[in-house]
Amino acid sequence: MLRSFVAEIPVLFRKAPLKSAKNYATEAKFETKPFKLHNLKTGPATQKTVTRDEALAYYSAMQKIRRLETSAGNLYKEKIVRGFCHLYSGQEACAVGMNAAMRPQDNIISAYRVHGWTHLMGVDVKGVLSELTGKQGGCARGKGGSMHMYAPNFYGGNGIVGAQVPLGAGVALACKYKGNNGVCLSLYGDGASNQGQVFEAYNMAYLWNLPCIFVCENNGYGMGTSADRSSCNTNYYQRGDVLPGLWVDGMDVVAVKLATDFAIDYVLKNGPLVMEVYTYRYSGHSMSDPGTSYRTRDEVQEVRQTRDPISSFKDKIINAGLVTADELKKIDADIKKEVDEATAAAKADTEIGLPELSTDVYSNNLEGYIRGANPSSWLKHSTLNKAVNM
């Protein structure tokens, strides 16, 4: 996770420092845009002191997700990634900011735009790309693909629109039941915000006082249409009715970190909260959507030039003296090399064999044979990641 990545930063850059550490500022204060509040008397702080190590970690994590998604898009165009593929480019500050605030006992569940989240929660780049390409080195042995990746405390992408929201409430219920002081971030998009099960989850979480943060990643567009055309109320942070709500600029990694810190503390003491993370996606909804029929290319370009989460954060930390442009170029080059090598490894990886097709159905098989299969068939279910004997 990003939390451990922060601690590793000094080691990662110790090999060839471009300057002595004494030439850098050790920390800097950053102001965020005001947060919008619903049913809250107070909100998050609008100022945060960011250390040099944190700045390097945030920048590196966002840049790696961006490069990872670029590779995923290219693999799809080469027809090496098949099926659906939803890219996160433009939304990197959302995942990195939330992940930076999460503690070891906290959990997250999301929809299908989750390649970056999978990496942040512990899967290396090759594990993500191998999963995308359906290879055995993937985090789900190539069986899940783009929408079904998992890691410890990460309950995956989910392909049914909005279905992950009540599941997230269930994970929060498990945290409360176990008494581990954990929370669950249940993520969904503006396109899923009108699903009935979203409001049912709000209601149940409120009645049961669950430590659940319902996070609407509002990137402005669903599949083929804008939020304004699909929702009568686009203030998604207000749509929990009696549930408190919080709006945050999702293009600012520091603001997202502050908002998530506040939300975790709040839900542990008071119950569920709705957080709208206002962001933008550069690609279409999926690779089958060019993303230009319902918005202009000029609009996308303007966001890239004025609100991009990576370049704007880069400017801030350089101007604050936390890093230099040359140092970030070195980081960019290292990340490109890592992702390029992982891409080549994913291409060279192999698929699982036929005996593994029936594995991973249950963590502890009680059935013997797969239901619906011929009883005389060799195709039996076995435990996780262990092929059966023919």
XYZ file of N, CA and C in Angstrom, residues 71-230:
480
model
N -0.321 1.728 -20.596
C 0.049 0.399 -21.070
C -1.187 -0.471 -21.281
N -2.137 -0.404 -20.348
C -3.363 -1.194 -20.473
C -4.129 -0.820 -21.738
N -4.220 0.481 -21.999
C -4.899 0.933 -23.205
C -4.211 0.441 -24.465
N -2.884 0.468 -24.474
C -2.133 -0.007 -25.639
C -2.311 -1.507 -25.841
N -2.305 -2.275 -24.746
C -2.504 -3.716 -24.839
C -3.893 -4.046 -25.379
N -4.864 -3.228 -25.020
C -6.223 -3.439 -25.534
C -6.258 -3.176 -27.039
N -5.608 -2.101 -27.454
C -5.581 -1.780 -28.885
C -4.852 -2.852 -29.683
N -3.894 -3.527 -29.057
C -3.182 -4.626 -29.710
C -3.984 -5.935 -29.653
N -5.154 -5.896 -29.045
C -6.038 -7.056 -28.889
C -5.422 -8.137 -28.007
N -4.541 -7.716 -27.123
C -3.977 -8.644 -26.135
C -4.840 -8.652 -24.880
N -5.412 -7.498 -24.531
C -6.451 -7.417 -23.506
C -7.783 -7.540 -24.224
N -8.622 -8.460 -23.783
C -9.928 -8.678 -24.405
C -11.037 -8.326 -23.416
N -12.247 -8.261 -23.946
C -13.386 -7.956 -23.090
C -13.456 -6.480 -22.750
N -13.860 -6.170 -21.536
C -14.000 -4.784 -21.100
C -12.698 -4.264 -20.501
N -12.503 -2.971 -20.596
C -11.322 -2.346 -20.003
C -11.651 -0.886 -19.737
N -11.663 -0.504 -18.480
C -12.018 0.855 -18.063
C -10.802 1.520 -17.449
N -10.372 2.628 -18.022
C -9.139 3.284 -17.600
C -9.411 4.389 -16.568
N -8.429 4.601 -15.692
C -8.535 5.540 -14.568
C -7.781 6.844 -14.819
N -7.221 7.009 -16.015
C -6.396 8.180 -16.309
C -7.169 9.467 -16.068
N -6.590 10.353 -15.258
C -7.233 11.592 -14.862
C -7.742 11.558 -13.435
N -7.986 10.363 -12.918
C -8.579 10.224 -11.591
C -7.575 9.735 -10.539
N -6.300 9.785 -10.861
C -5.282 9.193 -9.985
C -5.264 9.778 -8.582
N -5.541 11.077 -8.444
C -5.493 11.707 -7.117
C -6.561 11.144 -6.184
N -7.650 10.649 -6.748
C -8.707 10.076 -5.910
C -8.191 8.849 -5.172
N -7.679 7.884 -5.935
C -7.213 6.640 -5.319
C -6.011 6.871 -4.417
N -5.045 7.655 -4.873
C -3.828 7.862 -4.089
C -4.132 8.613 -2.800
N -4.982 9.630 -2.865
C -5.341 10.381 -1.668
C -6.090 9.547 -0.651
N -7.043 8.739 -1.107
C -7.797 7.879 -0.196
C -6.898 6.808 0.401
N -6.097 6.179 -0.450
C -5.221 5.116 0.026
C -4.218 5.618 1.049
N -3.744 6.860 0.854
C -2.773 7.429 1.794
C -3.367 7.612 3.183
N -4.688 7.760 3.262
C -5.346 7.950 4.557
C -5.758 6.637 5.210
N -5.809 5.570 4.425
C -6.258 4.285 4.962
C -5.253 3.689 5.940
N -5.790 3.003 6.927
C -4.979 2.302 7.925
C -4.999 0.803 7.612
N -4.148 -0.006 8.216
C -4.094 -1.434 7.866
C -5.421 -2.167 8.001
N -6.301 -1.732 8.907
C -7.568 -2.432 9.122
C -8.697 -1.922 8.225
N -8.417 -0.911 7.408
C -9.451 -0.342 6.554
C -9.562 -1.094 5.229
N -10.734 -0.969 4.598
C -11.055 -1.746 3.408
C -11.603 -0.848 2.306
N -11.570 -1.371 1.089
C -12.126 -0.626 -0.041
C -12.737 -1.612 -1.030
N -13.856 -1.205 -1.604
C -14.510 -1.962 -2.675
C -14.930 -0.954 -3.719
N -14.839 -1.335 -4.993
C -15.130 -0.369 -6.048
C -15.829 -1.058 -7.213
N -15.934 -0.350 -8.325
C -16.594 -0.882 -9.519
C -15.553 -1.474 -10.451
N -15.455 -0.983 -11.667
C -14.579 -1.651 -12.624
C -13.372 -0.830 -13.037
N -13.260 0.400 -12.602
C -12.101 1.231 -12.953
C -11.067 1.110 -11.835
N -10.451 -0.083 -11.728
C -9.722 -0.391 -10.496
C -8.281 -0.855 -10.680
N -7.717 -0.713 -11.861
C -6.342 -1.191 -12.044
C -5.390 -0.494 -11.066
N -5.548 0.823 -10.941
C -4.683 1.581 -10.034
C -4.896 1.205 -8.586
N -6.141 1.014 -8.191
C -6.434 0.616 -6.813
C -5.804 -0.747 -6.503
N -5.860 -1.654 -7.465
C -5.281 -2.974 -7.251
C -3.798 -2.858 -6.938
N -3.115 -2.016 -7.683
C -1.685 -1.820 -7.439
C -1.447 -1.170 -6.075
N -2.214 -0.141 -5.740
C -2.028 0.534 -4.460
C -2.257 -0.403 -3.278
N -3.125 -1.379 -3.457
C -3.446 -2.290 -2.355
C -2.517 -3.500 -2.292
N -1.442 -3.480 -3.092
C -0.418 -4.480 -2.877
C -0.012 -5.344 -4.045
N -0.707 -5.269 -5.185
C -0.361 -6.088 -6.347
C 0.653 -5.335 -7.207
N 1.738 -5.994 -7.592
C 2.724 -5.292 -8.410
C 2.188 -5.061 -9.825
N 2.915 -4.245 -10.581
C 2.438 -3.848 -11.907
C 2.252 -5.064 -12.816
N 3.185 -6.008 -12.759
C 3.048 -7.200 -13.586
C 1.808 -8.002 -13.197
N 1.514 -8.070 -11.905
C 0.326 -8.788 -11.461
C -0.952 -8.193 -12.007
N -0.981 -6.865 -12.143
C -2.151 -6.186 -12.714
C -2.221 -6.447 -14.216
N -1.109 -6.246 -14.912
C -1.112 -6.402 -16.367
C -1.306 -7.855 -16.783
N -0.762 -8.794 -16.029
C -0.992 -10.206 -16.339
C -2.450 -10.579 -16.136
N -3.088 -9.976 -15.146
C -4.516 -10.224 -14.949
C -5.319 -9.661 -16.118
N -4.950 -8.471 -16.557
C -5.632 -7.860 -17.692
C -5.514 -8.713 -18.949
N -4.361 -9.338 -19.131
C -4.135 -10.134 -20.333
C -4.555 -11.591 -20.173
N -5.137 -11.933 -19.024
C -5.637 -13.285 -18.808
C -4.559 -14.319 -18.566
N -3.456 -13.903 -17.959
C -2.328 -14.807 -17.765
C -2.240 -15.279 -16.307
N -1.542 -16.389 -16.096
C -1.492 -17.013 -14.774
C -0.751 -16.179 -13.735
N 0.082 -15.227 -14.178
C 0.765 -14.356 -13.236
C -0.099 -13.236 -12.696
N -1.343 -13.191 -13.120
C -2.258 -12.156 -12.642
C -2.695 -12.390 -11.214
N -3.218 -11.350 -10.581
C -3.592 -11.450 -9.164
C -4.766 -12.403 -8.942
N -5.523 -12.712 -9.994
C -6.587 -13.718 -9.907
C -6.342 -14.839 -10.908
N -5.051 -15.090 -11.189
C -4.634 -16.166 -12.102
C -5.177 -15.966 -13.516
N -5.513 -14.732 -13.864
C -6.027 -14.450 -15.196
C -7.498 -14.753 -15.371
N -8.183 -15.121 -14.309
C -9.595 -15.498 -14.399
C -10.541 -14.307 -14.255
N -10.040 -13.233 -13.680
C -10.925 -12.106 -13.398
C -10.910 -11.037 -14.466
N -9.711 -10.719 -14.952
C -9.602 -9.667 -15.950
C -9.767 -8.283 -15.349
N -10.098 -7.334 -16.191
C -10.100 -5.922 -15.812
C -11.029 -5.602 -14.645
N -12.179 -6.243 -14.599
C -13.193 -5.847 -13.611
C -13.171 -6.661 -12.325
N -12.340 -7.672 -12.246
C -12.388 -8.560 -11.078
C -10.990 -8.822 -10.540
N -10.402 -7.786 -9.975
C -9.092 -7.898 -9.339
C -9.258 -7.746 -7.833
N -8.421 -8.439 -7.082
C -8.549 -8.451 -5.631
C -7.179 -8.423 -4.968
N -7.161 -7.980 -3.732
C -5.945 -7.940 -2.930
C -6.395 -7.904 -1.469
N -5.478 -8.088 -0.525
C -5.875 -8.001 0.889
C -6.590 -6.672 1.186
N -7.727 -6.760 1.828
C -8.561 -5.606 2.198
C -9.148 -4.886 0.989
N -8.979 -5.445 -0.195
C -9.540 -4.864 -1.423
C -10.503 -5.884 -2.007
N -11.798 -5.553 -1.956
C -12.827 -6.502 -2.350
C -13.223 -6.347 -3.812
N -12.313 -5.782 -4.557
C -12.397 -5.883 -5.995
C -13.132 -4.790 -6.727
N -12.923 -4.912 -8.026
C -13.821 -4.275 -8.952
C -15.016 -5.204 -9.080
N -16.145 -4.634 -9.435
C -17.369 -5.404 -9.596
C -18.073 -4.940 -10.860
N -18.569 -5.880 -11.649
C -19.089 -5.552 -12.966
C -20.540 -5.102 -12.998
N -21.314 -5.365 -11.956
C -22.719 -4.978 -11.938
C -22.828 -3.549 -11.408
N -23.433 -2.670 -12.189
C -23.456 -1.246 -11.849
C -24.090 -1.008 -10.477
N -23.307 -0.468 -9.572
C -23.808 -0.099 -8.244
C -23.848 -1.230 -7.238
N -23.619 -2.476 -7.673
C -23.781 -3.616 -6.758
C -22.745 -3.626 -5.656
N -21.613 -2.957 -5.879
C -20.563 -2.949 -4.864
C -20.931 -2.075 -3.662
N -21.916 -1.192 -3.814
C -22.250 -0.273 -2.721
C -22.842 -1.022 -1.523
N -23.882 -1.843 -1.698
C -24.345 -2.632 -0.534
C -23.312 -3.640 -0.055
N -22.481 -4.158 -0.958
C -21.415 -5.056 -0.504
C -20.452 -4.308 0.421
N -20.180 -3.053 0.086
C -19.320 -2.235 0.945
C -19.934 -2.021 2.317
N -21.260 -1.837 2.344
C -21.941 -1.718 3.638
C -21.779 -3.015 4.425
N -21.794 -4.143 3.707
C -21.591 -5.426 4.373
C -20.191 -5.568 4.942
N -19.195 -5.086 4.210
C -17.823 -5.115 4.729
C -17.723 -4.237 5.981
N -18.388 -3.082 5.951
C -18.404 -2.212 7.135
C -19.085 -2.902 8.311
N -20.154 -3.649 8.021
C -20.826 -4.419 9.079
C -19.865 -5.445 9.678
N -19.051 -6.083 8.821
C -18.071 -7.054 9.316
C -17.051 -6.378 10.226
N -16.628 -5.158 9.851
C -15.691 -4.420 10.709
C -16.301 -4.165 12.082
N -17.561 -3.762 12.085
C -18.235 -3.486 13.359
C -18.419 -4.770 14.165
N -18.776 -5.848 13.476
C -18.993 -7.137 14.135
C -17.707 -7.643 14.778
N -16.600 -7.498 14.053
C -15.314 -7.979 14.562
C -14.684 -7.017 15.557
N -15.144 -5.776 15.583
C -14.605 -4.798 16.511
C -13.163 -4.430 16.239
N -12.793 -4.383 14.961
C -11.390 -4.103 14.615
C -11.106 -2.630 14.339
N -12.119 -1.775 14.558
C -11.957 -0.330 14.379
C -11.691 0.044 12.920
N -12.029 -0.850 12.008
C -11.836 -0.582 10.594
C -13.057 0.060 9.966
N -12.848 0.627 8.786
C -13.941 1.207 8.003
C -13.882 0.607 6.602
N -14.932 0.864 5.821
C -14.929 0.464 4.425
C -15.259 1.666 3.555
N -14.433 1.892 2.544
C -14.728 2.886 1.525
C -15.437 2.165 0.388
N -16.695 2.520 0.156
C -17.510 1.874 -0.871
C -17.647 2.845 -2.039
N -16.899 2.590 -3.120
C -16.791 3.534 -4.228
C -17.764 3.211 -5.359
N -18.313 4.249 -5.955
C -19.190 4.113 -7.121
C -19.103 5.405 -7.921
N -19.588 5.378 -9.142
C -19.512 6.557 -9.990
C -20.818 7.312 -10.069
N -20.762 8.484 -10.688
C -21.987 9.259 -10.865
C -23.000 8.497 -11.716
N -22.518 7.641 -12.621
C -23.428 6.855 -13.444
C -24.196 5.820 -12.649
N -23.634 5.353 -11.542
C -24.300 4.360 -10.697
C -25.106 4.998 -9.573
N -25.011 6.306 -9.461
C -25.581 6.986 -8.286
C -27.091 6.890 -8.185
N -27.780 6.594 -9.290
C -29.241 6.532 -9.265
C -29.773 5.117 -9.086
N -28.895 4.173 -8.863
C -29.321 2.802 -8.609
C -30.051 2.725 -7.268
N -31.144 1.982 -7.241
C -31.915 1.875 -6.012
C -31.128 1.265 -4.870
N -30.260 0.311 -5.184
C -29.509 -0.358 -4.122
C -28.539 0.588 -3.421
N -28.149 1.671 -4.093
C -27.292 2.667 -3.439
C -28.033 3.293 -2.265
N -29.280 3.664 -2.498
C -30.064 4.310 -1.444
C -30.480 3.307 -0.371
N -30.698 2.074 -0.764
C -30.990 1.036 0.228
C -29.791 0.835 1.151
N -28.596 0.896 0.575
C -27.383 0.742 1.388
C -27.216 1.933 2.331
N -27.484 3.146 1.827
C -27.463 4.332 2.697
C -28.357 4.098 3.912
N -29.594 3.667 3.643
C -30.600 3.525 4.680
C -30.181 2.502 5.733
N -29.744 1.341 5.261
C -29.365 0.288 6.201
C -28.127 0.680 7.002
N -27.166 1.313 6.327
C -25.945 1.725 7.027
C -26.248 2.745 8.109
N -27.201 3.629 7.833
C -27.569 4.628 8.832
C -28.267 3.972 10.025
N -29.210 3.073 9.729
C -29.953 2.423 10.811
C -29.055 1.560 11.685
N -28.040 0.955 11.071
C -27.141 0.076 11.812
C -25.863 0.783 12.253
N -25.777 2.066 11.935
C -24.629 2.869 12.381
C -23.301 2.252 11.936
N -23.192 1.975 10.637
C -22.025 1.276 10.111
C -20.892 2.235 9.756
N -19.653 1.812 9.960
C -18.497 2.661 9.625
C -18.186 2.589 8.125
N -19.085 3.130 7.324
C -18.970 3.054 5.870
C -18.879 4.459 5.277
N -17.899 4.666 4.398
C -17.775 5.911 3.648
C -18.233 5.622 2.227
N -19.371 6.162 1.855
C -19.888 5.986 0.501
C -19.254 7.054 -0.382
N -18.405 6.633 -1.302
C -17.621 7.577 -2.100
C -18.126 7.591 -3.535
N -18.689 8.722 -3.949
C -19.106 8.899 -5.339
C -17.965 9.569 -6.094
N -17.316 8.815 -6.979
C -16.285 9.392 -7.842
C -16.992 10.025 -9.045
N -17.267 11.292 -8.932
C -18.029 12.016 -9.963
C -17.072 12.546 -11.019
N -16.947 11.797 -12.125
C -16.080 12.260 -13.204
C -16.860 12.972 -14.300
N -18.123 13.271 -14.022
C -18.919 14.098 -14.917
C -19.715 13.356 -15.960
N -19.357 12.105 -16.221
C -20.002 11.374 -17.306
C -20.180 9.907 -16.960
N -21.347 9.376 -17.335
C -21.557 7.944 -17.290
C -21.274 7.386 -18.676
N -21.852 6.250 -18.997
C -21.660 5.643 -20.305
C -22.484 6.406 -21.340
N -21.826 7.338 -22.026
C -22.470 8.017 -23.143
C -23.283 9.246 -22.810
N -23.281 9.689 -21.565
C -24.078 10.871 -21.239
C -23.486 11.595 -20.041
N -23.831 12.842 -19.896
C -23.297 13.647 -18.799
C -24.118 13.464 -17.536
N -23.524 13.834 -16.413
C -24.230 13.757 -15.132
C -25.468 14.648 -15.146
N -25.386 15.796 -15.800
C -26.520 16.721 -15.842
C -27.732 16.119 -16.548
N -27.483 15.230 -17.482
C -28.587 14.629 -18.234
C -29.135 13.385 -17.558
N -28.409 12.848 -16.583
C -28.844 11.594 -15.959
C -29.334 11.760 -14.531
